Coordinates of C-alpha atoms in Angstrom, one line a residue:
X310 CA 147.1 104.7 32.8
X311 CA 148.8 108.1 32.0
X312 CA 146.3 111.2 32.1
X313 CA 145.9 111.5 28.0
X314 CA 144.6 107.9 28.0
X315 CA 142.0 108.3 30.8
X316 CA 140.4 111.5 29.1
X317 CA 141.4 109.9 25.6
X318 CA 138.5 106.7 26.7
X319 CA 136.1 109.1 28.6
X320 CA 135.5 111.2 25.2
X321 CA 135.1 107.9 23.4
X322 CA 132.9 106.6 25.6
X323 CA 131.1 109.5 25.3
X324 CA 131.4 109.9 21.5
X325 CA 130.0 106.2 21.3
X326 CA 127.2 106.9 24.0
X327 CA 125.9 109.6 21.8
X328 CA 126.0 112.5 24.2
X329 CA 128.2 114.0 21.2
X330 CA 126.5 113.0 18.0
X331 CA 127.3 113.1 14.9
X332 CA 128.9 116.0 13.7
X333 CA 128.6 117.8 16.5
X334 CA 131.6 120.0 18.0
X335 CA 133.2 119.1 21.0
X336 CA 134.0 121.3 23.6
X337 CA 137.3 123.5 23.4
X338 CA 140.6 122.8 24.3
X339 CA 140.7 125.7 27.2
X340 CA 136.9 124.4 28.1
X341 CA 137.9 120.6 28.5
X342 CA 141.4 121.4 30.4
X343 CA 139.1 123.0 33.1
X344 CA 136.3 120.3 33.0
X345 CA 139.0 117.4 33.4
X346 CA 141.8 119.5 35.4
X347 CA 144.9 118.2 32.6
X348 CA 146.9 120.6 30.8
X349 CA 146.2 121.6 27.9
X350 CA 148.8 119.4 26.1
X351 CA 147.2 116.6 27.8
X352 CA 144.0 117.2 26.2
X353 CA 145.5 117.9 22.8
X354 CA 147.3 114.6 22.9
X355 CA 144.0 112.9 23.9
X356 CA 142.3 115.0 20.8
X357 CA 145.0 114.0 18.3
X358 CA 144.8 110.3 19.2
X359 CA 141.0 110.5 18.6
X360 CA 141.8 112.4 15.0
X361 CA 144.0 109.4 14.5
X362 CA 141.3 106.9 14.7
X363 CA 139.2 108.5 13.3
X364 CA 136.7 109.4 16.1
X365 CA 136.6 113.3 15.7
X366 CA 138.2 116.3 13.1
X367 CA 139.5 119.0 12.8
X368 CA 139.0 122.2 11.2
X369 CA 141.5 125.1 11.2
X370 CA 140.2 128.0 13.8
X371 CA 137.3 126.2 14.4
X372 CA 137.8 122.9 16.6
X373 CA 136.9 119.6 16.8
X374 CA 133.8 117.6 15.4
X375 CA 132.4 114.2 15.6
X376 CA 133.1 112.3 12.7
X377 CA 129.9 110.8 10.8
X378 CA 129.9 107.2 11.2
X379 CA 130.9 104.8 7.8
X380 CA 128.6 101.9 9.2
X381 CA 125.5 102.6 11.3
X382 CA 126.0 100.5 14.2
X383 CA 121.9 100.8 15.1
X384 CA 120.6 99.3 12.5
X385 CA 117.2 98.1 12.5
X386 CA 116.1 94.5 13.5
X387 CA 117.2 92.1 10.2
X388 CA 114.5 90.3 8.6
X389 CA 116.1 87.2 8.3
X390 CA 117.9 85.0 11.6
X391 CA 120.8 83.3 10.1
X392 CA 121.8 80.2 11.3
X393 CA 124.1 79.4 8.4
X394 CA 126.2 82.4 8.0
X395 CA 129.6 82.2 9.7
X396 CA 131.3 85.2 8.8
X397 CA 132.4 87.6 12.2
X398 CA 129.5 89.7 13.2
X399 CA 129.9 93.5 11.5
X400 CA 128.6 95.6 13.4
X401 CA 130.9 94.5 16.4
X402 CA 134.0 94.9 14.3
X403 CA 135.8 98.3 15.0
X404 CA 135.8 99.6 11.3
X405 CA 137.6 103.1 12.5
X406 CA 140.3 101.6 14.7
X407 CA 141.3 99.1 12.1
X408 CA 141.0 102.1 9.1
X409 CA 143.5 103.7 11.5
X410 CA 146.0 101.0 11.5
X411 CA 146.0 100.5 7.6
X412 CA 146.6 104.3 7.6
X413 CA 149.4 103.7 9.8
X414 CA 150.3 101.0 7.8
X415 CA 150.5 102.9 5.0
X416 CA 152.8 105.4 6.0
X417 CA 155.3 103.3 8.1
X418 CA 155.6 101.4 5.4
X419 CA 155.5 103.4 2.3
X420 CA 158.5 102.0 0.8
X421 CA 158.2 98.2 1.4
X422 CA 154.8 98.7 -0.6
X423 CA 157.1 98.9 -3.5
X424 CA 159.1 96.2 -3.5
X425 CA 158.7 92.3 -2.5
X426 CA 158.7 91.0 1.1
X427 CA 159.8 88.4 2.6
X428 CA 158.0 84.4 1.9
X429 CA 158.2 84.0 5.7
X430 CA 156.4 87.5 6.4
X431 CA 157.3 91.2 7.9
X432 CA 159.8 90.2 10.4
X433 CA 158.5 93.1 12.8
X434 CA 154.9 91.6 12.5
X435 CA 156.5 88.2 13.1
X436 CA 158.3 89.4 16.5
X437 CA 154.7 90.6 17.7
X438 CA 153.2 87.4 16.5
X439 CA 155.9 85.2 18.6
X440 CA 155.0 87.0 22.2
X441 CA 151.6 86.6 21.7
X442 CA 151.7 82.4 20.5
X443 CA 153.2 82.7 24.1
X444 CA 149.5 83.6 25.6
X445 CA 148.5 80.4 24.1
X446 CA 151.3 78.3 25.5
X447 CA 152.5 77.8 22.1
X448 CA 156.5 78.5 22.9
X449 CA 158.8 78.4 19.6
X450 CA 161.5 80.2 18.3
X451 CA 160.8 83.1 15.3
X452 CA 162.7 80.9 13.0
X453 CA 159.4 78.3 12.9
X454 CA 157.3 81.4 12.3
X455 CA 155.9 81.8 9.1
X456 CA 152.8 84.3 8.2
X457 CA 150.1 82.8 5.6
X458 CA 147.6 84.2 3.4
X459 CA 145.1 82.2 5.4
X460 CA 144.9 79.0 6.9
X461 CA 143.8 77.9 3.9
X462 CA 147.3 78.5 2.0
X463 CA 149.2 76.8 4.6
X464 CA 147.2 73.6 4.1
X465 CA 147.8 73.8 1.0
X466 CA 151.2 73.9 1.2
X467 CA 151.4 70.9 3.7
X468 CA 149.3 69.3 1.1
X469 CA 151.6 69.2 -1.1
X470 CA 155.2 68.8 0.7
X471 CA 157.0 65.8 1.0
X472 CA 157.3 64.9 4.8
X473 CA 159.9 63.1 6.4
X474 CA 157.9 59.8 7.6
X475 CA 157.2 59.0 3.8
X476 CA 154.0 59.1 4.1
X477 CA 151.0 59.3 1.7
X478 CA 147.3 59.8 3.2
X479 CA 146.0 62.9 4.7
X480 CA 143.5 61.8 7.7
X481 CA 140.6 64.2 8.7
X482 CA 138.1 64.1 11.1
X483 CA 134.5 63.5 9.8
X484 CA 132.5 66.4 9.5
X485 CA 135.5 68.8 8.9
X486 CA 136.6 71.9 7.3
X487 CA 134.8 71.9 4.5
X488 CA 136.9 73.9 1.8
X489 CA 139.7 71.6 2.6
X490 CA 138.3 68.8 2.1
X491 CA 136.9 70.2 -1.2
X492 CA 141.3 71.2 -1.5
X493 CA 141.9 67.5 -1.2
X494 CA 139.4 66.1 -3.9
X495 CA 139.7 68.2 -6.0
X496 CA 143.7 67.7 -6.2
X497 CA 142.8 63.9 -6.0
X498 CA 145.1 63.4 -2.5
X499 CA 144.5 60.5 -1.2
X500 CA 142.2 61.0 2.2
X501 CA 140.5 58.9 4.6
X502 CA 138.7 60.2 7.7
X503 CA 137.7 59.3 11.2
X504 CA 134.4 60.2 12.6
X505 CA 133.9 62.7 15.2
X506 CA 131.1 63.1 17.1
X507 CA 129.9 65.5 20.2
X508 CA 131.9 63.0 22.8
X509 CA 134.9 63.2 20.5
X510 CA 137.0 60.6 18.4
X511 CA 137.3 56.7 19.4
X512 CA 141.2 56.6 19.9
X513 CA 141.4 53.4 19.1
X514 CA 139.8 53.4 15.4
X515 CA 143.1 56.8 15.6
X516 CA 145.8 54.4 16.5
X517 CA 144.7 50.9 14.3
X518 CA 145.0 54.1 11.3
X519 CA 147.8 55.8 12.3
X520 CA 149.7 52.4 12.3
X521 CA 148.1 50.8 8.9
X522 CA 147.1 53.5 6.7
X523 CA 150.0 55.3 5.5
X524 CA 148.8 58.3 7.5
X525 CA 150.9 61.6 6.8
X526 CA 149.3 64.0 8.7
X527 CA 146.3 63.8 10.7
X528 CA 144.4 67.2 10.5
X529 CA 142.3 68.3 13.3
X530 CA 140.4 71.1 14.9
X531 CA 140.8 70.1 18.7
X532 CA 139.1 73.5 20.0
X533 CA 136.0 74.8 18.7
X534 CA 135.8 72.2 16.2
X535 CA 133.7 73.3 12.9
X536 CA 131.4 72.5 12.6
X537 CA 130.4 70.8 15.8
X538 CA 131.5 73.1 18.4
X539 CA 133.4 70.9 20.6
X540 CA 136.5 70.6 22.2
X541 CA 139.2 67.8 22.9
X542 CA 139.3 66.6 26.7
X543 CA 143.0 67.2 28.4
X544 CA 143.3 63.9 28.6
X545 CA 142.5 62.9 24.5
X546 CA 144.9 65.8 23.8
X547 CA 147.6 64.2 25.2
X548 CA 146.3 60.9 24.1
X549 CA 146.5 61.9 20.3
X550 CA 150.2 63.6 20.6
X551 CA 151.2 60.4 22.1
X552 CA 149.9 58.0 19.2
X553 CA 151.4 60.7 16.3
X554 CA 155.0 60.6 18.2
X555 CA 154.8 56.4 18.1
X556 CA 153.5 56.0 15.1
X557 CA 155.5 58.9 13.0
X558 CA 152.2 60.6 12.1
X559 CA 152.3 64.7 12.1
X560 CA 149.1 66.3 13.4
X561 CA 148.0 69.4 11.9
X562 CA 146.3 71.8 14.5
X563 CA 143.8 73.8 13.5
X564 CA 143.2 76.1 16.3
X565 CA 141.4 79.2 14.3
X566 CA 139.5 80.5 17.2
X567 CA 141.9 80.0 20.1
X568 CA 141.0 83.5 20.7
X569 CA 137.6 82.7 22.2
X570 CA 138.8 80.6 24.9
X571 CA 137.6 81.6 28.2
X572 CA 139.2 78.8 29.9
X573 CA 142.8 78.9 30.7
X574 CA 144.3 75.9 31.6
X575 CA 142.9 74.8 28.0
X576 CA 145.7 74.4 25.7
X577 CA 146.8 72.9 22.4
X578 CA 147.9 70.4 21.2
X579 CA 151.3 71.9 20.5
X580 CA 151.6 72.8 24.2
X581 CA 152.0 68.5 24.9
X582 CA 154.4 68.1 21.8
X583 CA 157.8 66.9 22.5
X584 CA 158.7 65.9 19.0
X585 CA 158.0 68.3 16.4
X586 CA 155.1 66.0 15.2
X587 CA 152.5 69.2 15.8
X588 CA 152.4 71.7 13.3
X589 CA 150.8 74.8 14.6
X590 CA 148.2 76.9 12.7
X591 CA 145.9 80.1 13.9
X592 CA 143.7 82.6 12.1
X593 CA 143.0 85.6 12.8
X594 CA 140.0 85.7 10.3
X595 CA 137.2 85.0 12.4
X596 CA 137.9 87.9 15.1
X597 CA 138.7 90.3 13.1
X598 CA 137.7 89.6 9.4
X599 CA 138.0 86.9 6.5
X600 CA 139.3 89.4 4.7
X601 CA 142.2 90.3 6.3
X602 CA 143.6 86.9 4.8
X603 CA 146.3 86.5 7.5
X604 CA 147.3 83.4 9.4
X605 CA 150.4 81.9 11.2
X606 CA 152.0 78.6 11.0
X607 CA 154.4 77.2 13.2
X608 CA 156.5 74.3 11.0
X609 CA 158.8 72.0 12.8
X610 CA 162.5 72.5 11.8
X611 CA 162.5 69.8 9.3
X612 CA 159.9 71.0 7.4
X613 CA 160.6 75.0 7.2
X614 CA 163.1 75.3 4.3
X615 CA 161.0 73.2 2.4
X616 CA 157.6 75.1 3.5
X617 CA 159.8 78.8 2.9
X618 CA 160.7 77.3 -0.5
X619 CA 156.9 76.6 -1.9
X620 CA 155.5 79.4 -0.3
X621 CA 157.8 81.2 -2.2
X622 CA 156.9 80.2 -5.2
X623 CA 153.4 80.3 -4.2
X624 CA 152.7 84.0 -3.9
X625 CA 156.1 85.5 -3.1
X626 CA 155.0 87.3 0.2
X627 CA 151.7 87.8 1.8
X628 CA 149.6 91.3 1.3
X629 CA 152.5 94.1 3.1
X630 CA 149.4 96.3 4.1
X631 CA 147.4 93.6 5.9
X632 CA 150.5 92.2 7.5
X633 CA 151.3 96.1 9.0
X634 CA 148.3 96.7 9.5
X635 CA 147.8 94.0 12.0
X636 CA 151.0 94.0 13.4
X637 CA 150.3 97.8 14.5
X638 CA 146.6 96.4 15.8
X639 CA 148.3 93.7 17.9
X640 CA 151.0 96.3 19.4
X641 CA 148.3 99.4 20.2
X642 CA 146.3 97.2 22.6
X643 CA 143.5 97.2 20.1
X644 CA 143.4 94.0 19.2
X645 CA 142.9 93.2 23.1
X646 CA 140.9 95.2 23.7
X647 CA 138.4 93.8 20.9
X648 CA 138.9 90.1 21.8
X649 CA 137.8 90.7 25.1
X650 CA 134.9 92.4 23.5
X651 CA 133.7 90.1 20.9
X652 CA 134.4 87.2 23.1
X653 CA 131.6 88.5 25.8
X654 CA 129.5 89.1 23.1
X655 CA 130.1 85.6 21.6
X656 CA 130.1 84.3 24.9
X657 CA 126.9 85.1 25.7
X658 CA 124.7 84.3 22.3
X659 CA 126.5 81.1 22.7
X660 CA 125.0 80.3 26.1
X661 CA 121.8 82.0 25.1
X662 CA 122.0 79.3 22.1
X663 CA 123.1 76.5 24.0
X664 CA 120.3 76.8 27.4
X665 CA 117.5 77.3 24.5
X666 CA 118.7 74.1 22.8
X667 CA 119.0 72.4 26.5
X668 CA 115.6 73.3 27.4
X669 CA 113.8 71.4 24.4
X670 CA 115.4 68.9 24.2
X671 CA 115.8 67.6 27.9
X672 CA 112.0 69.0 28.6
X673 CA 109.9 69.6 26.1
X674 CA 110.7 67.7 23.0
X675 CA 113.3 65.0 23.6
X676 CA 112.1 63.0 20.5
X677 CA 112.7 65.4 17.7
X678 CA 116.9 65.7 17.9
X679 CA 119.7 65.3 20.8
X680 CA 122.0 67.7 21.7
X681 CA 125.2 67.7 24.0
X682 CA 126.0 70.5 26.4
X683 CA 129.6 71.2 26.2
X684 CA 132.3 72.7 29.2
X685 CA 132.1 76.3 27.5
X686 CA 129.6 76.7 25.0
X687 CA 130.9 77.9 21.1
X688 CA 129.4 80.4 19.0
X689 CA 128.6 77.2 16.9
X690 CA 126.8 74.4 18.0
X691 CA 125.4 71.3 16.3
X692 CA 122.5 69.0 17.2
X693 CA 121.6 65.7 15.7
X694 CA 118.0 65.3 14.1
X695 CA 116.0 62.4 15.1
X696 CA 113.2 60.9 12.5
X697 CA 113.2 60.8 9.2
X698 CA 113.1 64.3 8.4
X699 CA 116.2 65.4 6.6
X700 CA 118.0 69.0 7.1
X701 CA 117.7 69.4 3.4
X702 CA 113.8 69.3 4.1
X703 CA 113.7 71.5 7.4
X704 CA 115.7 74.1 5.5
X705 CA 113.1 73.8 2.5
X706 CA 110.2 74.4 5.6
X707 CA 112.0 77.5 7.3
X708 CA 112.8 79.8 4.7
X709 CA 109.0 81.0 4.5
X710 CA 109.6 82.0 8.1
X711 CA 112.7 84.2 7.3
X712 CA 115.1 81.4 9.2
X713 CA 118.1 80.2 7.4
X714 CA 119.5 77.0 8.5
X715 CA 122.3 75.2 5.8
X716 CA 122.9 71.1 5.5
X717 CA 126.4 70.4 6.3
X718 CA 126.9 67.4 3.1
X719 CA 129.8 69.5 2.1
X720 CA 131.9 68.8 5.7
X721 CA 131.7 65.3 5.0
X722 CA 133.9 63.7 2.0
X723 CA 132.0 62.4 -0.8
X724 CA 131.7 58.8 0.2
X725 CA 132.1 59.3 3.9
X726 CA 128.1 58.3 5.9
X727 CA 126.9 61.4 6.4
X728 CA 124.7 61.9 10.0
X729 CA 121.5 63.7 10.3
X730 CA 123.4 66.6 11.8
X731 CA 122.3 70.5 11.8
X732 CA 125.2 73.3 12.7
X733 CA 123.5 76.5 14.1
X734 CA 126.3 79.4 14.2
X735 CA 125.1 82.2 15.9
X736 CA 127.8 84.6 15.0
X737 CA 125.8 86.7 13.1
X738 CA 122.1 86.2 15.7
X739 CA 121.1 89.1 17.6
X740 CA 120.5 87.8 21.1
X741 CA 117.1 88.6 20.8
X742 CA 116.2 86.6 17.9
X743 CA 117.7 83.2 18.9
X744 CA 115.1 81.7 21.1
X745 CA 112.8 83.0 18.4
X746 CA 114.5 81.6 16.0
X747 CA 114.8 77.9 17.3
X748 CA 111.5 78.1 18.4
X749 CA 110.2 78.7 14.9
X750 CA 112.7 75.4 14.2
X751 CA 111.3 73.6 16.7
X752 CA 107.5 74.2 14.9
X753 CA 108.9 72.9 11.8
X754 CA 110.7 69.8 13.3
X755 CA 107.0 69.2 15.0
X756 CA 104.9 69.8 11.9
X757 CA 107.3 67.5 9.6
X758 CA 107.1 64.5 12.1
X759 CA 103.8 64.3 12.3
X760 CA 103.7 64.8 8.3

């Protein structure tokens, strides 16, 4: 690493250690080049990068000074443990490196802000977003590329294209993504879905519908699924790609937190598709932030004239700022450098969650609900209630104790059996609180059954 990047992460490690607080002025250019031994250039390079993201500033014949934080990282304990919430966790977001890439944004691209973009998305941002797809052995050409106002938008869009196997019926997997399936009724597509449970989906019931049910595109959430928090074996991946390519069936990969997977010979779907039946989709909202409103979608060649042409007509482009913005995080290293962060973070409150859940239900209480370990644990989980008591009910019981859990009727379509099942997301769970906060479930699950 060159010399201004070495003293460039020691003062921000310092800065966010607190040895320099808040508004506090730093040391001198003159005192720093003899404490670290660099120039003096060196150390006003390192200074100007930490103006630029906002860490310090400056004040004419004066120096430097910490800047006051925008959102106080030490906030005090919450009064509520939210099992429910899904939204990325705040306070490990870095506000002040993103602000610095909309600034960027802003003034590299001053004069696009002006006039339309492009349906298919900033071509620069699209160049960045190809090498990456590579990390995740998803290998296509730029042309395929398209950025999206969200995963949501391209679903849309699929949703309403013609495909070329004729085809009528979306398929989903039952409990699913819940605003889609909201998408689909309320647009009156015709839908069917296939159950999915903790050991996956019965690939038989998937090929006796992909060859008698008109199936046009079978969408799915192989890693990380939401809300259950599983993953597709290697060998059902390749299972599923093989029964879309004989059947003419197109899968639609959902793979929104690809980013969180620790294991890497894992990969999607796409990465066993030989015949353009897989169509590619990643967000990049529940890393960074909803938000942002920016997602990719790789379309097969048959499909991308048509997809550019109702995007198009859909919003014209999506946002310029966010797309520049993030194609400057992706380039500076920053975005690395906060995966790897919020994934250890993730990582762990999702083993925490998962060995808390192990340990009462193999030995303490196996009556009251099952629960399935799974290979690498997710920052969502689900377990299975046993009894009569409903979730609707053990929500009703834990809100007294400041515990927020949500029943998930709205992943399942309206006539679709609905299981006893309870999704815990621990996204937003300080470690701390989340064997308190199944343990205070665990009461309530007690009291009702004896009730």
């Amino acid at each position: 690493m060159l010399k201004y990047g070495l003293l460039l992460n020691e003062l921000e490690a310092l800065i966010k250690s607190h040895p320099y607080k808040e508004g506090d002025k730093l040391p001198s250019i003159r005192t720093l080049s003899e404490q670290y031994g660099y120039s003096k250039s060196t150390v006003i390079k390192a200074m100007d990068e930490l103006e630029k993201r906002h860490r310090i500033y400056s004040i004419p014949k004066s120096g430097y000074y910490v800047v006051k934080r925008t959102v106080n990282v030490e906030q005090e304990e919450p009064t509520q443990i939210d099992f429910a919430g899904a939204a990325p966790d705040s306070e490990i977001f870095p506000y002040l490196d993103f602000q610095h890439c909309i600034n960027k944004a802003i003034d590299t691209y001053k004069n696009d802000l002006f006039v339309y973009g492009t349906s298919k998305g900033l071509p620069s941002l699209i160049q960045v977003v190809h090498k990456q797809l590579a990390n995740y052995q998803v290998f296509t050409s730029q042309s395929r590329l398209f950025i999206v106002s969200g995963v949501q938008q391209a679903l849309s869009i699929l949703t309403s294209l013609p495909f070329p196997n004729r085809k009528q019926t979306i398929l989903i997997e039952q409990p699913s993504y819940h605003l889609f399936i909201e998408h689909l009724t309320t647009h009156q597509i015709p839908v069917i879905g296939i159950t999915r449970t903790a050991q996956g989906i019965d690939l038989q019931e998937l090929e006796t519908l992909f060859r008698t049910a008109d199936i046009k595109f079978f969408y799915t959430m192989p890693r990380f699924q939401n809300p259950l928090g599983n993953s597709y074996s290697k060998e059902d991946k390749i299972a599923i790609v093989e029964l879309a390519r004989k059947y003419d069936v197109y899968i639609v990969e959902d793979d929104y937190l690809a980013d969180l997977e620790q294991d890497s010979k894992a990969d999607p779907l796409y990465a066993y598709d030989t015949t353009e039946h897989v169509i590619y989709l990643k967000s990049y909202s529940k890393i960074i932030f909803p938000g942002l409103r920016i997602g990719i979608a790789v379309i097969p060649e048959v499909l991308s004239d048509l997809f550019n042409r109702y995007k198009r007509l859909l919003d014209i482009d999506s946002s310029m700022l966010s797309q520049g913005a993030l194609e400057i995080y992706l380039k500076s290293g920053m975005f690395e450098r906060h995966k790897q962060h919020i994934s250890s973070s993730y990582g762990q409150r999702a083993r925490l969650l998962a060995d808390t859940l192990l340990r009462y239900c193999d030995h303490l209480y196996p009556d009251l609900f099952s629960f399935t370990q799974t290979k690498q644990p997710c920052i969502h989980t689900h377990i299975v209630l046993n009894g009569s008591i409903s979730v609707s009910k053990l929500a009703a019981q834990l809100k007294p104790h400041s515990v927020i859990i949500e029943a998930i009727d709205k992943h399942f379509l309206p006539h679709f059996p609905k299981a006893p099942i309870l999704k815990l997301n621990v996204s937003n769970v300080k470690d701390s609180a989340i064997e308190q906060g199944i343990g205070i479930m665990i009461k309530c699950l007690i009291t009702a059954t004896k009730a």
